[in-house]
GROMACS .gro file of C-alpha atoms in nm:
model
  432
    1UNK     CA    1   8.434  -4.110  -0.548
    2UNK     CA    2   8.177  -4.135  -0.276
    3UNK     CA    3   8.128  -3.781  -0.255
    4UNK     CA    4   8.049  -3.791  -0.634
    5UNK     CA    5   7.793  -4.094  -0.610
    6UNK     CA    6   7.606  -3.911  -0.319
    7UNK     CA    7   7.571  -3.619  -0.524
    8UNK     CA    8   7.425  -3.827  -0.815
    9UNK     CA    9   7.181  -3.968  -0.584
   10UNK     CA   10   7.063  -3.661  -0.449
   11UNK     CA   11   7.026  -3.497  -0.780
   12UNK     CA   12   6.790  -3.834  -0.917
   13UNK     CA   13   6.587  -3.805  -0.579
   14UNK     CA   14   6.539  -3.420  -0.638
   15UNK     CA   15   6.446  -3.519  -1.026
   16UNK     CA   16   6.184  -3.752  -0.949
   17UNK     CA   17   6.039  -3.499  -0.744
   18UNK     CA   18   5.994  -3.207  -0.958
   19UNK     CA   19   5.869  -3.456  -1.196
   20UNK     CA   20   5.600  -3.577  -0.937
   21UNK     CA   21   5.466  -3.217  -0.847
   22UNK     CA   22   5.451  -3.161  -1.258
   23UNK     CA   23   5.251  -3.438  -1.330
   24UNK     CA   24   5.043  -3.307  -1.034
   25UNK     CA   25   5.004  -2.993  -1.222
   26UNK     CA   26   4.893  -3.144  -1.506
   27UNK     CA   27   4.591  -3.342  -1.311
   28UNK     CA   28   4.278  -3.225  -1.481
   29UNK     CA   29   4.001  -3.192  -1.178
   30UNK     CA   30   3.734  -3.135  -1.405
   31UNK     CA   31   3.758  -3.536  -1.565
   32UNK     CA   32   3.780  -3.605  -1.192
   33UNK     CA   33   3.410  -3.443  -1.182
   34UNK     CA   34   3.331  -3.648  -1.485
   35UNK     CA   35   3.399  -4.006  -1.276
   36UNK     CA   36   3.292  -3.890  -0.975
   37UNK     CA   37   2.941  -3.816  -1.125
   38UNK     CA   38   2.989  -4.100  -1.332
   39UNK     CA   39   2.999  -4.313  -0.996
   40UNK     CA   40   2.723  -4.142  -0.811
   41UNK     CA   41   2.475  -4.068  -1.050
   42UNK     CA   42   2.580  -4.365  -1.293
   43UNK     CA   43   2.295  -4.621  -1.469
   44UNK     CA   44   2.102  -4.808  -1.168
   45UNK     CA   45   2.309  -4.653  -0.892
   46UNK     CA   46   2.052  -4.366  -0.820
   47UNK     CA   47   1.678  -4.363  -0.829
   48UNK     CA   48   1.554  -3.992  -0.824
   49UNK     CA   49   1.273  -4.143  -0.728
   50UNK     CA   50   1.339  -4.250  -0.429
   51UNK     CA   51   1.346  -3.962  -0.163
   52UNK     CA   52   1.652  -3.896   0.090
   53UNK     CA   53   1.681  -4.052   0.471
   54UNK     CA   54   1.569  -3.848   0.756
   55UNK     CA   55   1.869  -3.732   0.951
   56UNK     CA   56   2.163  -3.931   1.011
   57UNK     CA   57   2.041  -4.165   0.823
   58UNK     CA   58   1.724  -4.246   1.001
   59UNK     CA   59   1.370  -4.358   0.846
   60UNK     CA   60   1.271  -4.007   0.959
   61UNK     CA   61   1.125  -3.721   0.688
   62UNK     CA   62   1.406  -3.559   0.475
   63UNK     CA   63   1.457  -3.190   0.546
   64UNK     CA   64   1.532  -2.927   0.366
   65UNK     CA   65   1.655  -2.597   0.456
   66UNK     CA   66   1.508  -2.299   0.252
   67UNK     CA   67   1.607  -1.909   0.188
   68UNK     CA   68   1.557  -1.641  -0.057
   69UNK     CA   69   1.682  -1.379  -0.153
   70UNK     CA   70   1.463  -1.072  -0.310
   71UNK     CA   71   1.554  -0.885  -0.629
   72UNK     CA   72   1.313  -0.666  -0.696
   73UNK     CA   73   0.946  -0.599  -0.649
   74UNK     CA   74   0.812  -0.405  -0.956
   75UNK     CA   75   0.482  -0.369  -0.864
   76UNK     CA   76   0.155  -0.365  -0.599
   77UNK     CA   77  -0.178  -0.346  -0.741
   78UNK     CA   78  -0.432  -0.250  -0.588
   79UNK     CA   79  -0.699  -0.298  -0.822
   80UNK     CA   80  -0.608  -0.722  -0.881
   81UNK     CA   81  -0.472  -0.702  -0.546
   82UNK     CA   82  -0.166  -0.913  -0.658
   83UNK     CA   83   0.228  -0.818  -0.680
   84UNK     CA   84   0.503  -0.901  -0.859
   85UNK     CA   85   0.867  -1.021  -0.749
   86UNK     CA   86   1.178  -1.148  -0.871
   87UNK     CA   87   1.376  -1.366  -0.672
   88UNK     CA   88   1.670  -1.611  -0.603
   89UNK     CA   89   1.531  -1.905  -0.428
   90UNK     CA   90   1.768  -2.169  -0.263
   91UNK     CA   91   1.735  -2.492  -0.108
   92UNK     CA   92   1.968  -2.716   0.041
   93UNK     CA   93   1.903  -3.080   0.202
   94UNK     CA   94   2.132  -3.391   0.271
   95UNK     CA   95   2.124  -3.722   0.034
   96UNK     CA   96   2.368  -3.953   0.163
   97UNK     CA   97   2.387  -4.137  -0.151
   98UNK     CA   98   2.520  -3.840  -0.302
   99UNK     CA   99   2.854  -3.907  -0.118
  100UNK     CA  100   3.181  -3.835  -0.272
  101UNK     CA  101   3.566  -3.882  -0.247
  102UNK     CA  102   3.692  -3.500  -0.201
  103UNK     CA  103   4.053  -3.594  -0.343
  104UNK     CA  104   4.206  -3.431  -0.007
  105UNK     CA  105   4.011  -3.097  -0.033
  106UNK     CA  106   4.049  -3.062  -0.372
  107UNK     CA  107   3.689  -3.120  -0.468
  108UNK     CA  108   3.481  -2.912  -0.302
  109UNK     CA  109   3.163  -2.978  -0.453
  110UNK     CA  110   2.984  -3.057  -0.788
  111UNK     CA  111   2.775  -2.887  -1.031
  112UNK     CA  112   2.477  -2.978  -1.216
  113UNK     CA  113   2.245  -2.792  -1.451
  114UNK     CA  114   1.982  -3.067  -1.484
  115UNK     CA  115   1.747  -3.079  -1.193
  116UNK     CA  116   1.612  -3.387  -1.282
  117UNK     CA  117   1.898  -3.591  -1.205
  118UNK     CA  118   1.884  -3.572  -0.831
  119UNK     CA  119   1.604  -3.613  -0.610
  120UNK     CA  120   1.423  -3.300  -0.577
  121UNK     CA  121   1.138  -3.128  -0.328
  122UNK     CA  122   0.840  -3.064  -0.506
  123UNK     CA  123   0.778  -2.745  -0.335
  124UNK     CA  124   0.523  -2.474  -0.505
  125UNK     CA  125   0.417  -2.172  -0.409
  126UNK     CA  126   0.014  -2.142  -0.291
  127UNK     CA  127  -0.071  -1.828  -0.366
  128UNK     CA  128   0.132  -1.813  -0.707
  129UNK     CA  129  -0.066  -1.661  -0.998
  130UNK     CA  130   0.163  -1.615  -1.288
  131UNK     CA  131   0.548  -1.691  -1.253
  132UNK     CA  132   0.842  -1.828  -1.519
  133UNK     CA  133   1.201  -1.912  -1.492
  134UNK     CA  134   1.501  -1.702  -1.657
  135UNK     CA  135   1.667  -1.864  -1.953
  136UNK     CA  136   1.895  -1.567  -2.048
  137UNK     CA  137   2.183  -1.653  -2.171
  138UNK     CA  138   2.143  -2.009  -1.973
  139UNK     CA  139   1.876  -2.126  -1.761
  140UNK     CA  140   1.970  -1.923  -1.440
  141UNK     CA  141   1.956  -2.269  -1.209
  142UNK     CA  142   2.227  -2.433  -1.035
  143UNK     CA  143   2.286  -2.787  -0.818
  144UNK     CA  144   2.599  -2.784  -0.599
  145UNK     CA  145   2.656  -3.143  -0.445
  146UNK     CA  146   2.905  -3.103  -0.151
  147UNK     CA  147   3.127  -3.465  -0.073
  148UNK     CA  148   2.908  -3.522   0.279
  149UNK     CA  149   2.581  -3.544   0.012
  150UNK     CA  150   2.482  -3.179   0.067
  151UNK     CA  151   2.261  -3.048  -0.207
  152UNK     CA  152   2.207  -2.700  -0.291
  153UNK     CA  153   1.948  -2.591  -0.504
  154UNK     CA  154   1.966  -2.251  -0.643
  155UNK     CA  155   1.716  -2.074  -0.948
  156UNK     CA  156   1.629  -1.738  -1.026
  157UNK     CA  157   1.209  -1.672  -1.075
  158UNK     CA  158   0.988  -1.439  -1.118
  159UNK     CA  159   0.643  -1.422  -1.000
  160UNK     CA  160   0.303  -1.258  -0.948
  161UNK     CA  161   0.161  -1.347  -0.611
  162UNK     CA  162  -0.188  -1.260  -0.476
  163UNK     CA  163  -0.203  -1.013  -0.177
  164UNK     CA  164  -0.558  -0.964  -0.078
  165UNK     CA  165  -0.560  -0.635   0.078
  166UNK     CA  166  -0.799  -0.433   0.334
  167UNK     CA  167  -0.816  -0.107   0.178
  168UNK     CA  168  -1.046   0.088   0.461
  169UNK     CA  169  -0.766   0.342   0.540
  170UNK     CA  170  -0.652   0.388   0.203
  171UNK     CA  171  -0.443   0.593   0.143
  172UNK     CA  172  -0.347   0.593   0.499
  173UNK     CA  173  -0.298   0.200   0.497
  174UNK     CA  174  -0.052  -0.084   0.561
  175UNK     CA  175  -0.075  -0.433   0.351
  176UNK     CA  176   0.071  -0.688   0.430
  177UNK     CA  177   0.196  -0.911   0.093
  178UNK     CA  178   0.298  -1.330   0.194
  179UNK     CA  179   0.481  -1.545  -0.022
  180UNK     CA  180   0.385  -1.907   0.061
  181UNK     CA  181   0.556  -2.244  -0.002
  182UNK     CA  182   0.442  -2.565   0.068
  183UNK     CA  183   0.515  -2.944  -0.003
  184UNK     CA  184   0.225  -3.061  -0.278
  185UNK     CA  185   0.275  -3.447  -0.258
  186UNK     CA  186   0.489  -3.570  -0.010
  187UNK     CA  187   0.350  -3.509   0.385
  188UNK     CA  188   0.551  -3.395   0.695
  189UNK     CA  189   0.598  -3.777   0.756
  190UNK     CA  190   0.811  -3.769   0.454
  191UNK     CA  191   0.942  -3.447   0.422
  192UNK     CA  192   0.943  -3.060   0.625
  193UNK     CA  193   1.070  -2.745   0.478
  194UNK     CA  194   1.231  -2.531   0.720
  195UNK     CA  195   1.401  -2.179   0.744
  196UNK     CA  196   1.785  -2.204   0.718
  197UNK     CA  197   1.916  -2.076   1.048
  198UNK     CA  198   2.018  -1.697   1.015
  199UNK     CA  199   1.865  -1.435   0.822
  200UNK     CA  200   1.657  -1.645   0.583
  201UNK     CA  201   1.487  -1.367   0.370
  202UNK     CA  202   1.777  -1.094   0.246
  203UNK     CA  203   1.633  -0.842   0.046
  204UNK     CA  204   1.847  -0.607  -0.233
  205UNK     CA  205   1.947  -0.271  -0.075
  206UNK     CA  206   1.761   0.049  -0.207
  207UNK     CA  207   1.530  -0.115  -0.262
  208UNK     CA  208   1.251   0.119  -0.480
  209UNK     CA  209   0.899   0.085  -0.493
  210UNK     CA  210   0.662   0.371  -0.651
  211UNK     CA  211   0.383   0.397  -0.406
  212UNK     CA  212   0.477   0.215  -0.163
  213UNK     CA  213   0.776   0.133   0.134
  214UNK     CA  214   0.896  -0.222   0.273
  215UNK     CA  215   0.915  -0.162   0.608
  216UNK     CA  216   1.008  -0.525   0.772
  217UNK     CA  217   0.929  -0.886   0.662
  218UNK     CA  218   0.888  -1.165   0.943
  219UNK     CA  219   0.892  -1.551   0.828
  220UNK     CA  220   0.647  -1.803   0.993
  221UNK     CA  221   0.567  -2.165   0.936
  222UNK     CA  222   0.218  -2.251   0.806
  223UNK     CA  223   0.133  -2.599   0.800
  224UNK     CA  224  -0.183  -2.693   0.656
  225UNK     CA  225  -0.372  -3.057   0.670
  226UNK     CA  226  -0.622  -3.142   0.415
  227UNK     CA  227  -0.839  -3.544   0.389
  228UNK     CA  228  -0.465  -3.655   0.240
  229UNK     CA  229  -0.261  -3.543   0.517
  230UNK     CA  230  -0.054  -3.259   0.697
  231UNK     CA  231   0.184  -3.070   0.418
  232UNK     CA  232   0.483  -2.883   0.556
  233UNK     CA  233   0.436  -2.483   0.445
  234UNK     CA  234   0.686  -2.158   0.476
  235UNK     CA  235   0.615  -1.836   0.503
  236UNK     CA  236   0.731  -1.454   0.441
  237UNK     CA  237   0.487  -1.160   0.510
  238UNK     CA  238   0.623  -0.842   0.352
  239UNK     CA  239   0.447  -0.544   0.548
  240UNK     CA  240   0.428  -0.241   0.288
  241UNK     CA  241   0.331   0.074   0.400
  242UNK     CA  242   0.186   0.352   0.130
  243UNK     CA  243   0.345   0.626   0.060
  244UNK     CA  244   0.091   0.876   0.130
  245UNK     CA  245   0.275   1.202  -0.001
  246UNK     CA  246   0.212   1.131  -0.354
  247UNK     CA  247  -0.225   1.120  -0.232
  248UNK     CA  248  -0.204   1.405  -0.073
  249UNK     CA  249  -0.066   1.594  -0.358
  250UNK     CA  250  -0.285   1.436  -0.591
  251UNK     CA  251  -0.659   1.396  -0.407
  252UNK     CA  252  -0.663   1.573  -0.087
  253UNK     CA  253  -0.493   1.930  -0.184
  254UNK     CA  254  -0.676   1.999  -0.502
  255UNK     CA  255  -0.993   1.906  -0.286
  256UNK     CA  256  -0.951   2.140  -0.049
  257UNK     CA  257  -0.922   2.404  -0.336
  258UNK     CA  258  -1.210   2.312  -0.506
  259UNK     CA  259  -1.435   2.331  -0.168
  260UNK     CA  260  -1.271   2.665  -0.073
  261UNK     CA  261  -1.335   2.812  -0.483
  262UNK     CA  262  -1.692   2.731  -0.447
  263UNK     CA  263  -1.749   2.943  -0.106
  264UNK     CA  264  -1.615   3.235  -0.369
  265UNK     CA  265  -2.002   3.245  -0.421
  266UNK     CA  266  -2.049   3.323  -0.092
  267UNK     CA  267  -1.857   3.671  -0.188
  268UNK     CA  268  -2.040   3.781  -0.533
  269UNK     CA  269  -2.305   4.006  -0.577
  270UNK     CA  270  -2.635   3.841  -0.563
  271UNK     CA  271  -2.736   3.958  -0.881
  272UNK     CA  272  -2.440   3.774  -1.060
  273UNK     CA  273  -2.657   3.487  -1.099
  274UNK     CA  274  -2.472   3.410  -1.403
  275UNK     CA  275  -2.144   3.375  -1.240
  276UNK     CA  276  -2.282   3.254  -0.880
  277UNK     CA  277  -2.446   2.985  -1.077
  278UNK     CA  278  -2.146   2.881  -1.352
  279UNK     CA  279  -1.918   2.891  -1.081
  280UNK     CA  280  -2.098   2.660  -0.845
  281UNK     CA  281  -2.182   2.401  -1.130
  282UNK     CA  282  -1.799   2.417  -1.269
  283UNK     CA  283  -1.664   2.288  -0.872
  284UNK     CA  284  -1.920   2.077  -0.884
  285UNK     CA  285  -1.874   1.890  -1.207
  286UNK     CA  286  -1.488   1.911  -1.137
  287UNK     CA  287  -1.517   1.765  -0.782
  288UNK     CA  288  -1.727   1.482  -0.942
  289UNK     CA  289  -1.483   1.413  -1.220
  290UNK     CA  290  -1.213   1.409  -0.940
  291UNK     CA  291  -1.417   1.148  -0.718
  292UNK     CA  292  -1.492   0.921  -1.015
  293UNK     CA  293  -1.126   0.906  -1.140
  294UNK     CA  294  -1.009   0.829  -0.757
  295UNK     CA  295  -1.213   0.499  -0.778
  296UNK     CA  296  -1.172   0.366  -1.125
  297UNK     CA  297  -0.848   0.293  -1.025
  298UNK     CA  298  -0.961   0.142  -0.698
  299UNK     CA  299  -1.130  -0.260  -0.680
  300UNK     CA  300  -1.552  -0.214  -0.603
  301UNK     CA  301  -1.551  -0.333  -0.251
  302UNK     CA  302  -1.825  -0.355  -0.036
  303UNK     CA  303  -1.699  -0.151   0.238
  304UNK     CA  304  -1.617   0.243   0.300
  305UNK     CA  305  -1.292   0.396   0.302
  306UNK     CA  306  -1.081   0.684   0.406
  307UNK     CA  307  -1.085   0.839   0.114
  308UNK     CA  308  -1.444   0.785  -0.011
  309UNK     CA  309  -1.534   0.970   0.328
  310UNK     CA  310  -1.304   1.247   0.215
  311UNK     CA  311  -1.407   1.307  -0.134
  312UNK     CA  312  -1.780   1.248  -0.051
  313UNK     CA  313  -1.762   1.524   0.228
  314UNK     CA  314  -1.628   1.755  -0.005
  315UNK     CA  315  -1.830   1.684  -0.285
  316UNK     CA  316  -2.123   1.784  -0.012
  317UNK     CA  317  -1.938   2.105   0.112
  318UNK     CA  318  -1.965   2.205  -0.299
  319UNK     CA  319  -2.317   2.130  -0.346
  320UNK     CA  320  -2.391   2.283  -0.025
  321UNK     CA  321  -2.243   2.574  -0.168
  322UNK     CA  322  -2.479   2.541  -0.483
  323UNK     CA  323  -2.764   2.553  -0.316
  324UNK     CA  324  -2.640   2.757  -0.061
  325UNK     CA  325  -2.709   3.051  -0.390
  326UNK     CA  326  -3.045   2.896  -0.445
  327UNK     CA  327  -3.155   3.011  -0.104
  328UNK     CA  328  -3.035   3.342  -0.169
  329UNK     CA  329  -3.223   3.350  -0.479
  330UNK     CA  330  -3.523   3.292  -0.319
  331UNK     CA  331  -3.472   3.511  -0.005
  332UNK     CA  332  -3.344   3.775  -0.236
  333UNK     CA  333  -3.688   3.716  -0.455
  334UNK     CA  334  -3.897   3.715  -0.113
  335UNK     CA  335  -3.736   4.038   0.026
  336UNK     CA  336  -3.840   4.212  -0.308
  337UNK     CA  337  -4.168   4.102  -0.290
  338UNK     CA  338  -4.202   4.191   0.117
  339UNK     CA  339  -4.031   4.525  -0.006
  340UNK     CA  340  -4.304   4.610  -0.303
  341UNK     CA  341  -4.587   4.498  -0.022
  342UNK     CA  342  -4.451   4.769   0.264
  343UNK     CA  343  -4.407   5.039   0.033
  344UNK     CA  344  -4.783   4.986  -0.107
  345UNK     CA  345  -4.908   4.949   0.299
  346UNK     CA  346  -4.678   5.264   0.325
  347UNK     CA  347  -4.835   5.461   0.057
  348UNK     CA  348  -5.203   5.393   0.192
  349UNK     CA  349  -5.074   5.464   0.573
  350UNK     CA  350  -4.981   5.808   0.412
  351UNK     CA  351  -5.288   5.871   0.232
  352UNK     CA  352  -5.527   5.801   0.526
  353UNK     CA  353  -5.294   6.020   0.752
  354UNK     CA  354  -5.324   6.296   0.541
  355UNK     CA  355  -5.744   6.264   0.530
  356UNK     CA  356  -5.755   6.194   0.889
  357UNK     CA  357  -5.541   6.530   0.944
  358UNK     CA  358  -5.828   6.729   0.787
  359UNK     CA  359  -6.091   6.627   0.993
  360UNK     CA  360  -5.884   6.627   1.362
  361UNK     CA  361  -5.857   6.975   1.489
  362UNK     CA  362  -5.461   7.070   1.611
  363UNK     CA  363  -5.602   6.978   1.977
  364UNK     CA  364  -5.682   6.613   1.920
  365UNK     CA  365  -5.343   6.545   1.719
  366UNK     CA  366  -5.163   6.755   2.001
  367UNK     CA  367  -5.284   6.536   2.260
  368UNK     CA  368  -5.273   6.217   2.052
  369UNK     CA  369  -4.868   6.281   1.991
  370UNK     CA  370  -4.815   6.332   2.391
  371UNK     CA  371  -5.003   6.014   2.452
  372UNK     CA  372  -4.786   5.824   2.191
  373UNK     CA  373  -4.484   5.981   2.341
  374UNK     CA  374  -4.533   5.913   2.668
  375UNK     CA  375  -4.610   5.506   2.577
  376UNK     CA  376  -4.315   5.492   2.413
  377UNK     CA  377  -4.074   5.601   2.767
  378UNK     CA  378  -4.258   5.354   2.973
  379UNK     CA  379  -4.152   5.044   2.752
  380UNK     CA  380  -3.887   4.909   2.899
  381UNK     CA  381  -3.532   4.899   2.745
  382UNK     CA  382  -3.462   4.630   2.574
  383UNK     CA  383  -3.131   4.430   2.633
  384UNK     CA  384  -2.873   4.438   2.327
  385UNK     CA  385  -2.825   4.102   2.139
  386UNK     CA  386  -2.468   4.086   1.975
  387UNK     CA  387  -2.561   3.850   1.752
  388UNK     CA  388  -2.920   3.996   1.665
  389UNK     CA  389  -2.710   4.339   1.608
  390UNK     CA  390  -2.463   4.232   1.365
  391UNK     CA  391  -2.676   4.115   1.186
  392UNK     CA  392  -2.898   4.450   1.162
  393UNK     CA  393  -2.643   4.562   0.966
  394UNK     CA  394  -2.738   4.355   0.676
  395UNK     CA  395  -3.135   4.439   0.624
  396UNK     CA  396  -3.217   4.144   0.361
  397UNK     CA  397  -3.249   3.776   0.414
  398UNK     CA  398  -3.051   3.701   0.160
  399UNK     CA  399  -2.727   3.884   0.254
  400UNK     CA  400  -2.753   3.721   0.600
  401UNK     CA  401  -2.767   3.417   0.446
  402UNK     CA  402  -2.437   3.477   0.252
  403UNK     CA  403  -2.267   3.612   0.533
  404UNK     CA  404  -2.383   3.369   0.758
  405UNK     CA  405  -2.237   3.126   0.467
  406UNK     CA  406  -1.924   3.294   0.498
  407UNK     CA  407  -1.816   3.163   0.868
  408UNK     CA  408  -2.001   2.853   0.860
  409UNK     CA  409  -1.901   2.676   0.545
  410UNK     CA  410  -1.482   2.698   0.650
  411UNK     CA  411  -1.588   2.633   1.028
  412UNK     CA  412  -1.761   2.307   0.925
  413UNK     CA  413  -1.463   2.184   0.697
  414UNK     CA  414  -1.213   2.307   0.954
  415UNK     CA  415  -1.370   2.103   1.205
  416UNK     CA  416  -1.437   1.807   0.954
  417UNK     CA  417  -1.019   1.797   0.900
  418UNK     CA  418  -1.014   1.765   1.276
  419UNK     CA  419  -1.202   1.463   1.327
  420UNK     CA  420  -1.097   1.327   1.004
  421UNK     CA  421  -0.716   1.351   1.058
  422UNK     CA  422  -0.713   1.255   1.415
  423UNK     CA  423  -0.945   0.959   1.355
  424UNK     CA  424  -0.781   0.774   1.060
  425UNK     CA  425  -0.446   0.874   1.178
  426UNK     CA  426  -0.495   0.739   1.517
  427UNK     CA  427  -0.677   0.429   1.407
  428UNK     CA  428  -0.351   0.386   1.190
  429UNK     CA  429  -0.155   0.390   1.457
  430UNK     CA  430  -0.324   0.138   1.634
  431UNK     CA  431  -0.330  -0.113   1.364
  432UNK     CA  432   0.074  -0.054   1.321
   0.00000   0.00000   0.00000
């Protein structure tokens, strides 16, 4: 009988249990949310208003940690000097008032989609032109409230910032693109913005860019203080450097052909005037076209760069070359005319020879000759110019001119792409 009533006991015990952990099981967290909220946020037990403590409580300025994360960066332009981002941007403070019962662990933090129920930073970005928030499917914002009264703020944006940019070795240049936030009411007696602790700024792998790579970002604090006071201000610079392949496939090669088609000239007959001349205006007109197109799609700025010195060299090697064939016209004209004038003095040297010969007996013009002869051996020789006799082997002015044309023109530009490269490059170098 005892045995049987301990067994009975034992089994009611066990009962009650299993009942216990069922009803348990059947405890709906999420109404737990609903009364928690209910008790933190309720009718005239928080004012939004009124900002959080300083640190443990103190009278101190509230502070809030701050880090982003980058999606995407569709585009740099040059031209409004301004670039566009998409980003997750997070912040996370402490409100003690925002204190909650965890129910043992089982809470781990609360979620609201309204921002205006909680106290919140009024942070903005300074150098914001254009930005708006992502309401697809849901506005893509979030506010976590953690039991110890740890708010995190979390929202999805896109913006267009400025970047003003220094563009005196484009294409060969580095920008450097900041993204700026700063308190707008509330002073650094009140609150600070600070960078969370470890790796603040992440930024999506592969990330792609057209024309340009993101080679390293570096955060900084920038604090300014105006008549109303000092505001608390964050920074990111995002150093971008150009990819310079797609220029030199696009400006500086088909440059280089046009100067070296117009020194074809150099090469034609000089009668060809027709084709001399067509060809010289066509690389000409071309090179111009080419120049013009390179800086519509550049801002007017007041200063020179790399790549007006490039295209404006060439566009004089090309004209050089034009008027390189108007010399030659001209010498060629001149060496006609000097020509027609020796064979004329020619001609009347011949026809006073031949009535001088009748009146001089074969004595005189006998001892005339030896005289001449003799004159002639005691002049001393002459030393041989290398320079002076290449060049005897091209009678006229004008063919000098072209072949003298021929090695200067590519000696110039070869040295030009000397001094060129090794200047902007190196200057490059020292700015990195």
């Amino acid at each position: 009988m005892g045995t049987g009533h301990f067994f009975w006991v034992i089994f009611y015990f066990a009962s009650l249990c299993s009942a216990s952990l069922a009803n348990n099981a059947k405890i709906n967290f999420r109404e737990k949310e609903k009364k928690v909220l209910d008790q933190i946020l309720g009718a005239g037990k928080y004012d939004a208003r009124i900002r959080p403590s300083g640190i443990n409580g103190t009278d101190g300025p509230a502070v809030v940690s701050v880090n982003i994360f980058v999606r995407s960066i569709s585009k740099i332009d040059d031209v409004t000097m301004e670039y566009s981002v998409q980003l997750t941007f997070r912040e996370q403070w402490t409100d003690e008032r925002l204190k909650f019962d965890d129910i043992q662990g089982r809470l781990k933090y609360l979620t609201l989609t309204e921002a205006n129920r909680v106290w919140m930073p009024d942070l903005f970005f300074s150098n914001e032109k254009e930005g708006h928030f992502h309401n697809i499917i849901m506005p893509n914002v979030y506010i976590r409230i953690f039991p110890n009264g740890s708010v995190l703020y979390s929202i999805r944006i896109s913006l267009t910032l400025a970047c003003p940019m220094n563009l005196k070795l484009y294409p060969l240049d580095r920008q450097i693109c900041s993204l700026r936030m700063a308190s707008y009411g509330w002073t650094t007696n009140d609150l600070v913005f600070l960078w969370k602790e470890g790796d603040p700024v992440q930024v999506v792998k592969n990330l792609h860019l057209p024309r340009f790579t993101l080679e390293k970002f570096l955060t900084d604090y920038c604090n300014s203080k105006t008549n109303t006071g000092e505001y608390s201000c964050l920074k990111v610079d995002l150093l971008f450097k150009r990819e310079f392949s797609y220029y030199l496939i696009q400006i500086y090669i088909p440059c280089c052909m046009l100067v070296i088609v117009s020194w074809v000239s150099f090469w034609l007959d000089q009668g060809a005037v027709p084709a001399r001349v067509s060809l010289g205006v066509t690389t000409l007109l071309t090179m111009a076209t080419q120049t013009s197109g390179i800086n519509a799609s550049l801002p007017p700025v007041s200063y020179t760069k790399a790549i007006d010195v490039w295209t404006g060299v060439c566009l004089t090697f090309v004209f050089g070359a034009l008027l390189e064939f108007a010399l030659v016209n001209y010498a060629s004209r001149s060496d006609m005319h000097k020509e027609n004038m020796k064979k004329k003095r020619r001609d009347l040297e011949q026809a006073s020879i031949d009535a001088a010969s009748d009146l001089l007996d074969t004595d005189s013009n006998a001892t005339f000759a030896m005289l001449r002869q003799c004159e002639v051996h005691m002049q001393a020789p002459k030393r041989p110019n290398c320079c002076k006799t290449w060049l005897s082997k091209f009678p006229t002015r004008s063919k000098r001119i072209d072949v003298i044309s021929r090695i200067t023109f590519p000696l110039v530009f070869a040295l030009f792409n000397l001094v060129y490269w090794s200047t902007y490059l190196f200057r490059e170098e020292e700015d990195e």
